[in-house]
Amino acid sequence: MTQTPLQDSASSSPDSAAAIPTAAASADSLRPPVAKKVRHERTHHGDTFVDNYEWLREKESAEVVDHLKAENAYQEEVTGHQEPLREAIFQEIKGRTQETDLSVPNRKDGWWYFSRSVEGKEYGIQCRVRAQDTGNPVADWTPPAVEAGVEIPGEEVLLDGNVEAEGKPFFSVGGSAVTVDGNLYAYAVDNAGDERFTLHIKDLRTGELLPDVIENIFYGVSFSPDGTRIFYTVVDDSWRPYQVKSHVLGTPVTDDEVIYQEDDAAMWLGFELSSDRRHLVLGIGCSEYSETRLLRFDDPTAALTTVISRNERVLYEAEPFLLEGPDGEKSERIVITHNRNAVNSMVSLVDPAELTKPLAEQHWSTVVEHSDDVRVNGAGVTSTHLIVSIRKDTIERVQVMGLTGLGTPAQEAPVEPAFDEELYTAGVGGSDYEAPVIRLGYTSYFTPSRVYDFVLPTPAQPAGELLLRKESPVLGGYSAADYVATREWAVAADGTRIPLSVLRHKSIKQDLTAAGLVYGYGSYELSMDPGFGIARLSLLDRGVVFVIAHIRGGGELGRHWYEDGKKLAKKNTFTDFVDATDWLAGSGWVDPSRIAALGGSAGGLLMGAVANLAPEKYAAIVAQVPFVDPLTSILDPELPLSALEWEEWGNPITDPEVYAYMKSYTPYENVHSVAYPRIAAVTSFNDTRVLYVEPAKWVQALRSATTGAEPIVMKIEMDGGHGGASGRYVQWRERAWDYAFIADSLGAVELLPGAGLK
């Protein structure tokens, strides 16, 4: 259920209020699929809930599959008149996208790695070319000039996704790695959409695949520094990553060593190599506390060591590295980003010897102090600098400081790359430990993605230097000047100010005639950061005012913002969204009768909740892979990822108060007799995070209860996972489907004068 939101999810537009189309009328002659009712009782804490549609969970049942296919057939009939609009939006997305393109090369060890996309092909092609070492650090870390569609001398193809995907219903890469010497390439492939991957290893000297093949692994792979082993993660039956294993190349997979197994069903396990590749770093945790374990690579007899025990209930991340002292000697240190006496987190430096003492007796040096106004998201190191990610005034930023004097009064002041927009996102996009630069990604609502290299500060250049490597091209006559993004604030019933990002075409007038779309997520402390989206332009160009509601439960305003929208405060997320909708309805920009809502995954739960809370405020709701039956899922620890959700929503199995609170808002169990707006539930058959059965049951309940005539449809991708189908053209068509449903429902099907592709 946890996922990074679809950043480009939201927007719709008006033509004229009188032109709201006839989807409902066209549905009058159609009969939606009616699932049989099979009584199923669920009893907890003395409360019995009768679920007549639980039988739809039987994924292997031919009757269930036939029902889902009937749902698809129904939605195709109901929405068939939207096909020209879908095609138009698809062509707009395609027409604005430079289909033959490439990423900015990123250096790792002795190679530059990059990906190419080719017009007409669904998937990227992973490539590399040798790097040069001339002795000039900045020159050696300046990416080579690579041209779209032009092969450069010495270019090697590591993986062509189009070849790999041929004949497969789905294709996704869940991780890749290259040995330090550049000879071996490992990649993990999913051909079903269920996020279980098969690991292959290629010898890049010969192009041949090694016989080592590992089935059913999870995201992420890494080679050991000496290239003799590869590390990977395995999930348990409930789809929780619980084992990190090590495979020695050339040995049977059955001999693979379990480096660590996490048996707590509420804890998530992952791993990475430390920046200097001296340690394997295991991260174990939930949303409220964590534990880091380290394994040294330079000592074959070394055992895992724990930085801070989970029993201390500290939420933290740890990065070990060698710090040079005033005498020139290097000694082991660990930089820890933590919430110990710091709700918004802070950064400390600790000598590993301190970790043998009780926590209360340990000496930690403060590197970045706690602030009520600044959320510290994380910290990492290069050989010369500390890199800190922070969030201030809702905006994600990057700061750097030299390692000299770190944690002492001689510590250097932080340096922050400067950008000239109010609403933007800047984040570290990767860097090599020895590099004199760090790679930054930058975007805003109307600035296409940019890639910068930031030359790290030196005494000769104390402010560092931003070097623009690329701005993603946008074709079709796009101009940022045609659009406006502003920060507005809604006010909740309890007086809380809710930040909104309001996006519109510059020609929209504040005359109560436009259509509006409100998008939200509001869970897991995930922030809906400013980001450019080509598909969104198709809605803005049709006059839709697009509002991103930064509601409680997200992370935009610090840890308190998250905590005030989780567990027994979860309803704040839903009421904040309704308050954001009320702001839009009263803003003067839109006709209050022409507002739609959009959200996905946990944002799909949000859609279901607001549909029950305030159905009259929305003309249409699109819920993508919606988590609309959370109580059923979380009550069953055997279901995928359910136990991991207890720290987000509470544990309704053991706590009757949590059970009652969740039951009071869960979308499926609170469907009632009311006129629901047009609703589209969009899902995937192989989704392992939010099972298809949740929207399938929800749609049946909605149709049974609604007193209105608006159509309620479910669109299911039979070969997709949590993110939908895998190819880029298919994904564009899926986005076009969602946006056409919204635009059609709002009477916003025509382009504004002068808008659209040029």
PDB file of C-alpha atoms in Angstrom, residues 201-338:
ATOM      1  CA  ILE A 201      23.873 -11.802 -14.127  1.00  0.00           C
ATOM      2  CA  LYS A 202      25.608 -10.895 -17.377  1.00  0.00           C
ATOM      3  CA  ASP A 203      29.332 -11.001 -18.087  1.00  0.00           C
ATOM      4  CA  LEU A 204      29.804  -7.699 -19.884  1.00  0.00           C
ATOM      5  CA  ARG A 205      33.098  -8.864 -21.386  1.00  0.00           C
ATOM      6  CA  THR A 206      31.387 -11.617 -23.369  1.00  0.00           C
ATOM      7  CA  GLY A 207      27.717 -10.661 -23.306  1.00  0.00           C
ATOM      8  CA  GLU A 208      26.903 -14.106 -21.936  1.00  0.00           C
ATOM      9  CA  LEU A 209      24.568 -14.745 -19.003  1.00  0.00           C
ATOM     10  CA  LEU A 210      26.020 -16.599 -16.061  1.00  0.00           C
ATOM     11  CA  PRO A 211      24.226 -19.781 -14.978  1.00  0.00           C
ATOM     12  CA  ASP A 212      23.415 -18.069 -11.664  1.00  0.00           C
ATOM     13  CA  VAL A 213      19.650 -17.340 -11.766  1.00  0.00           C
ATOM     14  CA  ILE A 214      17.752 -16.474  -8.591  1.00  0.00           C
ATOM     15  CA  GLU A 215      13.945 -16.550  -8.594  1.00  0.00           C
ATOM     16  CA  ASN A 216      11.424 -14.670  -6.458  1.00  0.00           C
ATOM     17  CA  ILE A 217      13.550 -11.877  -5.094  1.00  0.00           C
ATOM     18  CA  PHE A 218      12.388  -8.387  -4.081  1.00  0.00           C
ATOM     19  CA  TYR A 219      13.651  -4.930  -5.034  1.00  0.00           C
ATOM     20  CA  GLY A 220      17.333  -4.095  -4.814  1.00  0.00           C
ATOM     21  CA  VAL A 221      20.560  -5.956  -5.572  1.00  0.00           C
ATOM     22  CA  SER A 222      24.194  -5.160  -4.776  1.00  0.00           C
ATOM     23  CA  PHE A 223      27.533  -6.804  -5.424  1.00  0.00           C
ATOM     24  CA  SER A 224      30.109  -7.087  -2.691  1.00  0.00           C
ATOM     25  CA  PRO A 225      33.092  -4.793  -3.305  1.00  0.00           C
ATOM     26  CA  ASP A 226      35.223  -7.732  -4.489  1.00  0.00           C
ATOM     27  CA  GLY A 227      32.513  -8.875  -6.931  1.00  0.00           C
ATOM     28  CA  THR A 228      32.377 -12.440  -5.634  1.00  0.00           C
ATOM     29  CA  ARG A 229      28.981 -12.183  -3.941  1.00  0.00           C
ATOM     30  CA  ILE A 230      25.639 -10.567  -4.655  1.00  0.00           C
ATOM     31  CA  PHE A 231      23.131  -9.502  -2.016  1.00  0.00           C
ATOM     32  CA  TYR A 232      19.364  -9.567  -2.470  1.00  0.00           C
ATOM     33  CA  THR A 233      16.124  -9.429  -0.496  1.00  0.00           C
ATOM     34  CA  VAL A 234      13.381 -12.045  -0.180  1.00  0.00           C
ATOM     35  CA  VAL A 235       9.745 -11.499   0.825  1.00  0.00           C
ATOM     36  CA  ASP A 236       7.642 -13.751   3.021  1.00  0.00           C
ATOM     37  CA  ASP A 237       4.159 -15.052   2.251  1.00  0.00           C
ATOM     38  CA  SER A 238       2.608 -11.712   3.209  1.00  0.00           C
ATOM     39  CA  TRP A 239       4.882  -9.911   0.725  1.00  0.00           C
ATOM     40  CA  ARG A 240       7.033  -8.372   3.484  1.00  0.00           C
ATOM     41  CA  PRO A 241      10.780  -8.212   2.789  1.00  0.00           C
ATOM     42  CA  TYR A 242      12.173 -10.260   5.652  1.00  0.00           C
ATOM     43  CA  GLN A 243      15.472 -11.808   4.518  1.00  0.00           C
ATOM     44  CA  VAL A 244      18.710 -10.419   3.128  1.00  0.00           C
ATOM     45  CA  LYS A 245      20.649 -13.195   1.444  1.00  0.00           C
ATOM     46  CA  SER A 246      24.100 -13.544  -0.068  1.00  0.00           C
ATOM     47  CA  HIS A 247      24.824 -15.588  -3.176  1.00  0.00           C
ATOM     48  CA  VAL A 248      28.399 -16.602  -3.977  1.00  0.00           C
ATOM     49  CA  LEU A 249      28.787 -16.556  -7.759  1.00  0.00           C
ATOM     50  CA  GLY A 250      29.171 -20.001  -9.251  1.00  0.00           C
ATOM     51  CA  THR A 251      27.576 -21.847  -6.329  1.00  0.00           C
ATOM     52  CA  PRO A 252      24.082 -23.394  -6.082  1.00  0.00           C
ATOM     53  CA  VAL A 253      21.336 -20.987  -5.068  1.00  0.00           C
ATOM     54  CA  THR A 254      20.287 -23.493  -2.447  1.00  0.00           C
ATOM     55  CA  ASP A 255      23.562 -22.707  -0.655  1.00  0.00           C
ATOM     56  CA  ASP A 256      22.828 -18.977  -0.403  1.00  0.00           C
ATOM     57  CA  GLU A 257      23.480 -17.575   3.042  1.00  0.00           C
ATOM     58  CA  VAL A 258      20.822 -15.746   5.033  1.00  0.00           C
ATOM     59  CA  ILE A 259      22.695 -12.670   6.238  1.00  0.00           C
ATOM     60  CA  TYR A 260      19.763 -11.599   8.370  1.00  0.00           C
ATOM     61  CA  GLN A 261      16.128 -12.581   8.872  1.00  0.00           C
ATOM     62  CA  GLU A 262      13.559 -10.225  10.419  1.00  0.00           C
ATOM     63  CA  ASP A 263      10.789 -12.153  12.180  1.00  0.00           C
ATOM     64  CA  ASP A 264       8.736  -9.228  13.449  1.00  0.00           C
ATOM     65  CA  ALA A 265       5.752  -9.078  11.091  1.00  0.00           C
ATOM     66  CA  ALA A 266       5.439  -5.323  11.613  1.00  0.00           C
ATOM     67  CA  MET A 267       9.003  -4.516  10.494  1.00  0.00           C
ATOM     68  CA  TRP A 268      10.312  -3.910   6.979  1.00  0.00           C
ATOM     69  CA  LEU A 269      13.822  -4.993   5.948  1.00  0.00           C
ATOM     70  CA  GLY A 270      16.113  -3.485   3.337  1.00  0.00           C
ATOM     71  CA  PHE A 271      19.804  -3.020   2.658  1.00  0.00           C
ATOM     72  CA  GLU A 272      22.384  -0.961   0.820  1.00  0.00           C
ATOM     73  CA  LEU A 273      26.128  -0.554   0.723  1.00  0.00           C
ATOM     74  CA  SER A 274      27.607   2.318   2.675  1.00  0.00           C
ATOM     75  CA  SER A 275      28.770   5.194   0.493  1.00  0.00           C
ATOM     76  CA  ASP A 276      32.402   4.134   0.815  1.00  0.00           C
ATOM     77  CA  ARG A 277      31.413   0.471   0.251  1.00  0.00           C
ATOM     78  CA  ARG A 278      33.115  -0.652   3.447  1.00  0.00           C
ATOM     79  CA  HIS A 279      29.907  -1.943   5.049  1.00  0.00           C
ATOM     80  CA  LEU A 280      26.669  -3.680   4.217  1.00  0.00           C
ATOM     81  CA  VAL A 281      23.997  -1.558   5.894  1.00  0.00           C
ATOM     82  CA  LEU A 282      20.748  -3.295   6.896  1.00  0.00           C
ATOM     83  CA  GLY A 283      17.749  -1.092   7.601  1.00  0.00           C
ATOM     84  CA  ILE A 284      14.950  -2.579   9.699  1.00  0.00           C
ATOM     85  CA  GLY A 285      11.976  -0.518  10.733  1.00  0.00           C
ATOM     86  CA  CYS A 286       8.456   0.807  10.616  1.00  0.00           C
ATOM     87  CA  SER A 287       7.171   4.373  10.545  1.00  0.00           C
ATOM     88  CA  GLU A 288       7.861   4.940  14.243  1.00  0.00           C
ATOM     89  CA  TYR A 289      11.183   3.310  15.115  1.00  0.00           C
ATOM     90  CA  SER A 290      13.996   1.467  13.412  1.00  0.00           C
ATOM     91  CA  GLU A 291      17.241  -0.446  13.749  1.00  0.00           C
ATOM     92  CA  THR A 292      20.403  -0.404  11.642  1.00  0.00           C
ATOM     93  CA  ARG A 293      22.825  -3.308  11.519  1.00  0.00           C
ATOM     94  CA  LEU A 294      26.277  -3.160   9.940  1.00  0.00           C
ATOM     95  CA  LEU A 295      28.467  -5.843   8.398  1.00  0.00           C
ATOM     96  CA  ARG A 296      32.123  -5.047   7.690  1.00  0.00           C
ATOM     97  CA  PHE A 297      33.522  -6.254   4.385  1.00  0.00           C
ATOM     98  CA  ASP A 298      37.199  -6.085   5.406  1.00  0.00           C
ATOM     99  CA  ASP A 299      36.883  -8.817   8.037  1.00  0.00           C
ATOM    100  CA  PRO A 300      35.573 -12.217   6.853  1.00  0.00           C
ATOM    101  CA  THR A 301      34.896 -13.214  10.472  1.00  0.00           C
ATOM    102  CA  ALA A 302      32.914 -10.071  11.332  1.00  0.00           C
ATOM    103  CA  ALA A 303      29.374 -10.411  12.624  1.00  0.00           C
ATOM    104  CA  LEU A 304      26.482  -7.990  12.276  1.00  0.00           C
ATOM    105  CA  THR A 305      26.613  -5.138  14.773  1.00  0.00           C
ATOM    106  CA  THR A 306      23.656  -3.021  15.862  1.00  0.00           C
ATOM    107  CA  VAL A 307      23.914   0.770  15.930  1.00  0.00           C
ATOM    108  CA  ILE A 308      20.876   1.483  18.152  1.00  0.00           C
ATOM    109  CA  SER A 309      18.535  -1.274  19.276  1.00  0.00           C
ATOM    110  CA  ARG A 310      14.904  -1.044  18.236  1.00  0.00           C
ATOM    111  CA  ASN A 311      14.097  -1.388  21.931  1.00  0.00           C
ATOM    112  CA  GLU A 312      15.109   2.272  22.330  1.00  0.00           C
ATOM    113  CA  ARG A 313      12.233   3.225  19.984  1.00  0.00           C
ATOM    114  CA  VAL A 314      14.379   5.686  18.013  1.00  0.00           C
ATOM    115  CA  LEU A 315      13.595   6.323  14.341  1.00  0.00           C
ATOM    116  CA  TYR A 316      16.953   6.717  12.624  1.00  0.00           C
ATOM    117  CA  GLU A 317      19.306   6.024   9.727  1.00  0.00           C
ATOM    118  CA  ALA A 318      23.052   5.455  10.096  1.00  0.00           C
ATOM    119  CA  GLU A 319      25.978   5.839   7.716  1.00  0.00           C
ATOM    120  CA  PRO A 320      29.467   4.635   8.749  1.00  0.00           C
ATOM    121  CA  PHE A 321      32.511   6.341   7.205  1.00  0.00           C
ATOM    122  CA  LEU A 322      36.120   7.302   7.881  1.00  0.00           C
ATOM    123  CA  LEU A 323      36.601  10.839   9.205  1.00  0.00           C
ATOM    124  CA  GLU A 324      39.983  12.509   8.958  1.00  0.00           C
ATOM    125  CA  GLY A 325      41.063  14.201  12.177  1.00  0.00           C
ATOM    126  CA  PRO A 326      43.264  17.257  12.699  1.00  0.00           C
ATOM    127  CA  ASP A 327      46.328  14.983  12.786  1.00  0.00           C
ATOM    128  CA  GLY A 328      45.519  13.569   9.358  1.00  0.00           C
ATOM    129  CA  GLU A 329      44.585  10.178  10.779  1.00  0.00           C
ATOM    130  CA  LYS A 330      41.246   8.651   9.750  1.00  0.00           C
ATOM    131  CA  SER A 331      38.962   7.027  12.286  1.00  0.00           C
ATOM    132  CA  GLU A 332      35.609   5.299  12.123  1.00  0.00           C
ATOM    133  CA  ARG A 333      32.559   7.471  12.717  1.00  0.00           C
ATOM    134  CA  ILE A 334      28.828   7.040  12.159  1.00  0.00           C
ATOM    135  CA  VAL A 335      26.576   9.865  11.067  1.00  0.00           C
ATOM    136  CA  ILE A 336      23.061   9.317  12.421  1.00  0.00           C
ATOM    137  CA  THR A 337      19.873  11.050  11.306  1.00  0.00           C
ATOM    138  CA  HIS A 338      17.473  10.480  14.197  1.00  0.00           C
TER     139      HIS A 338
END
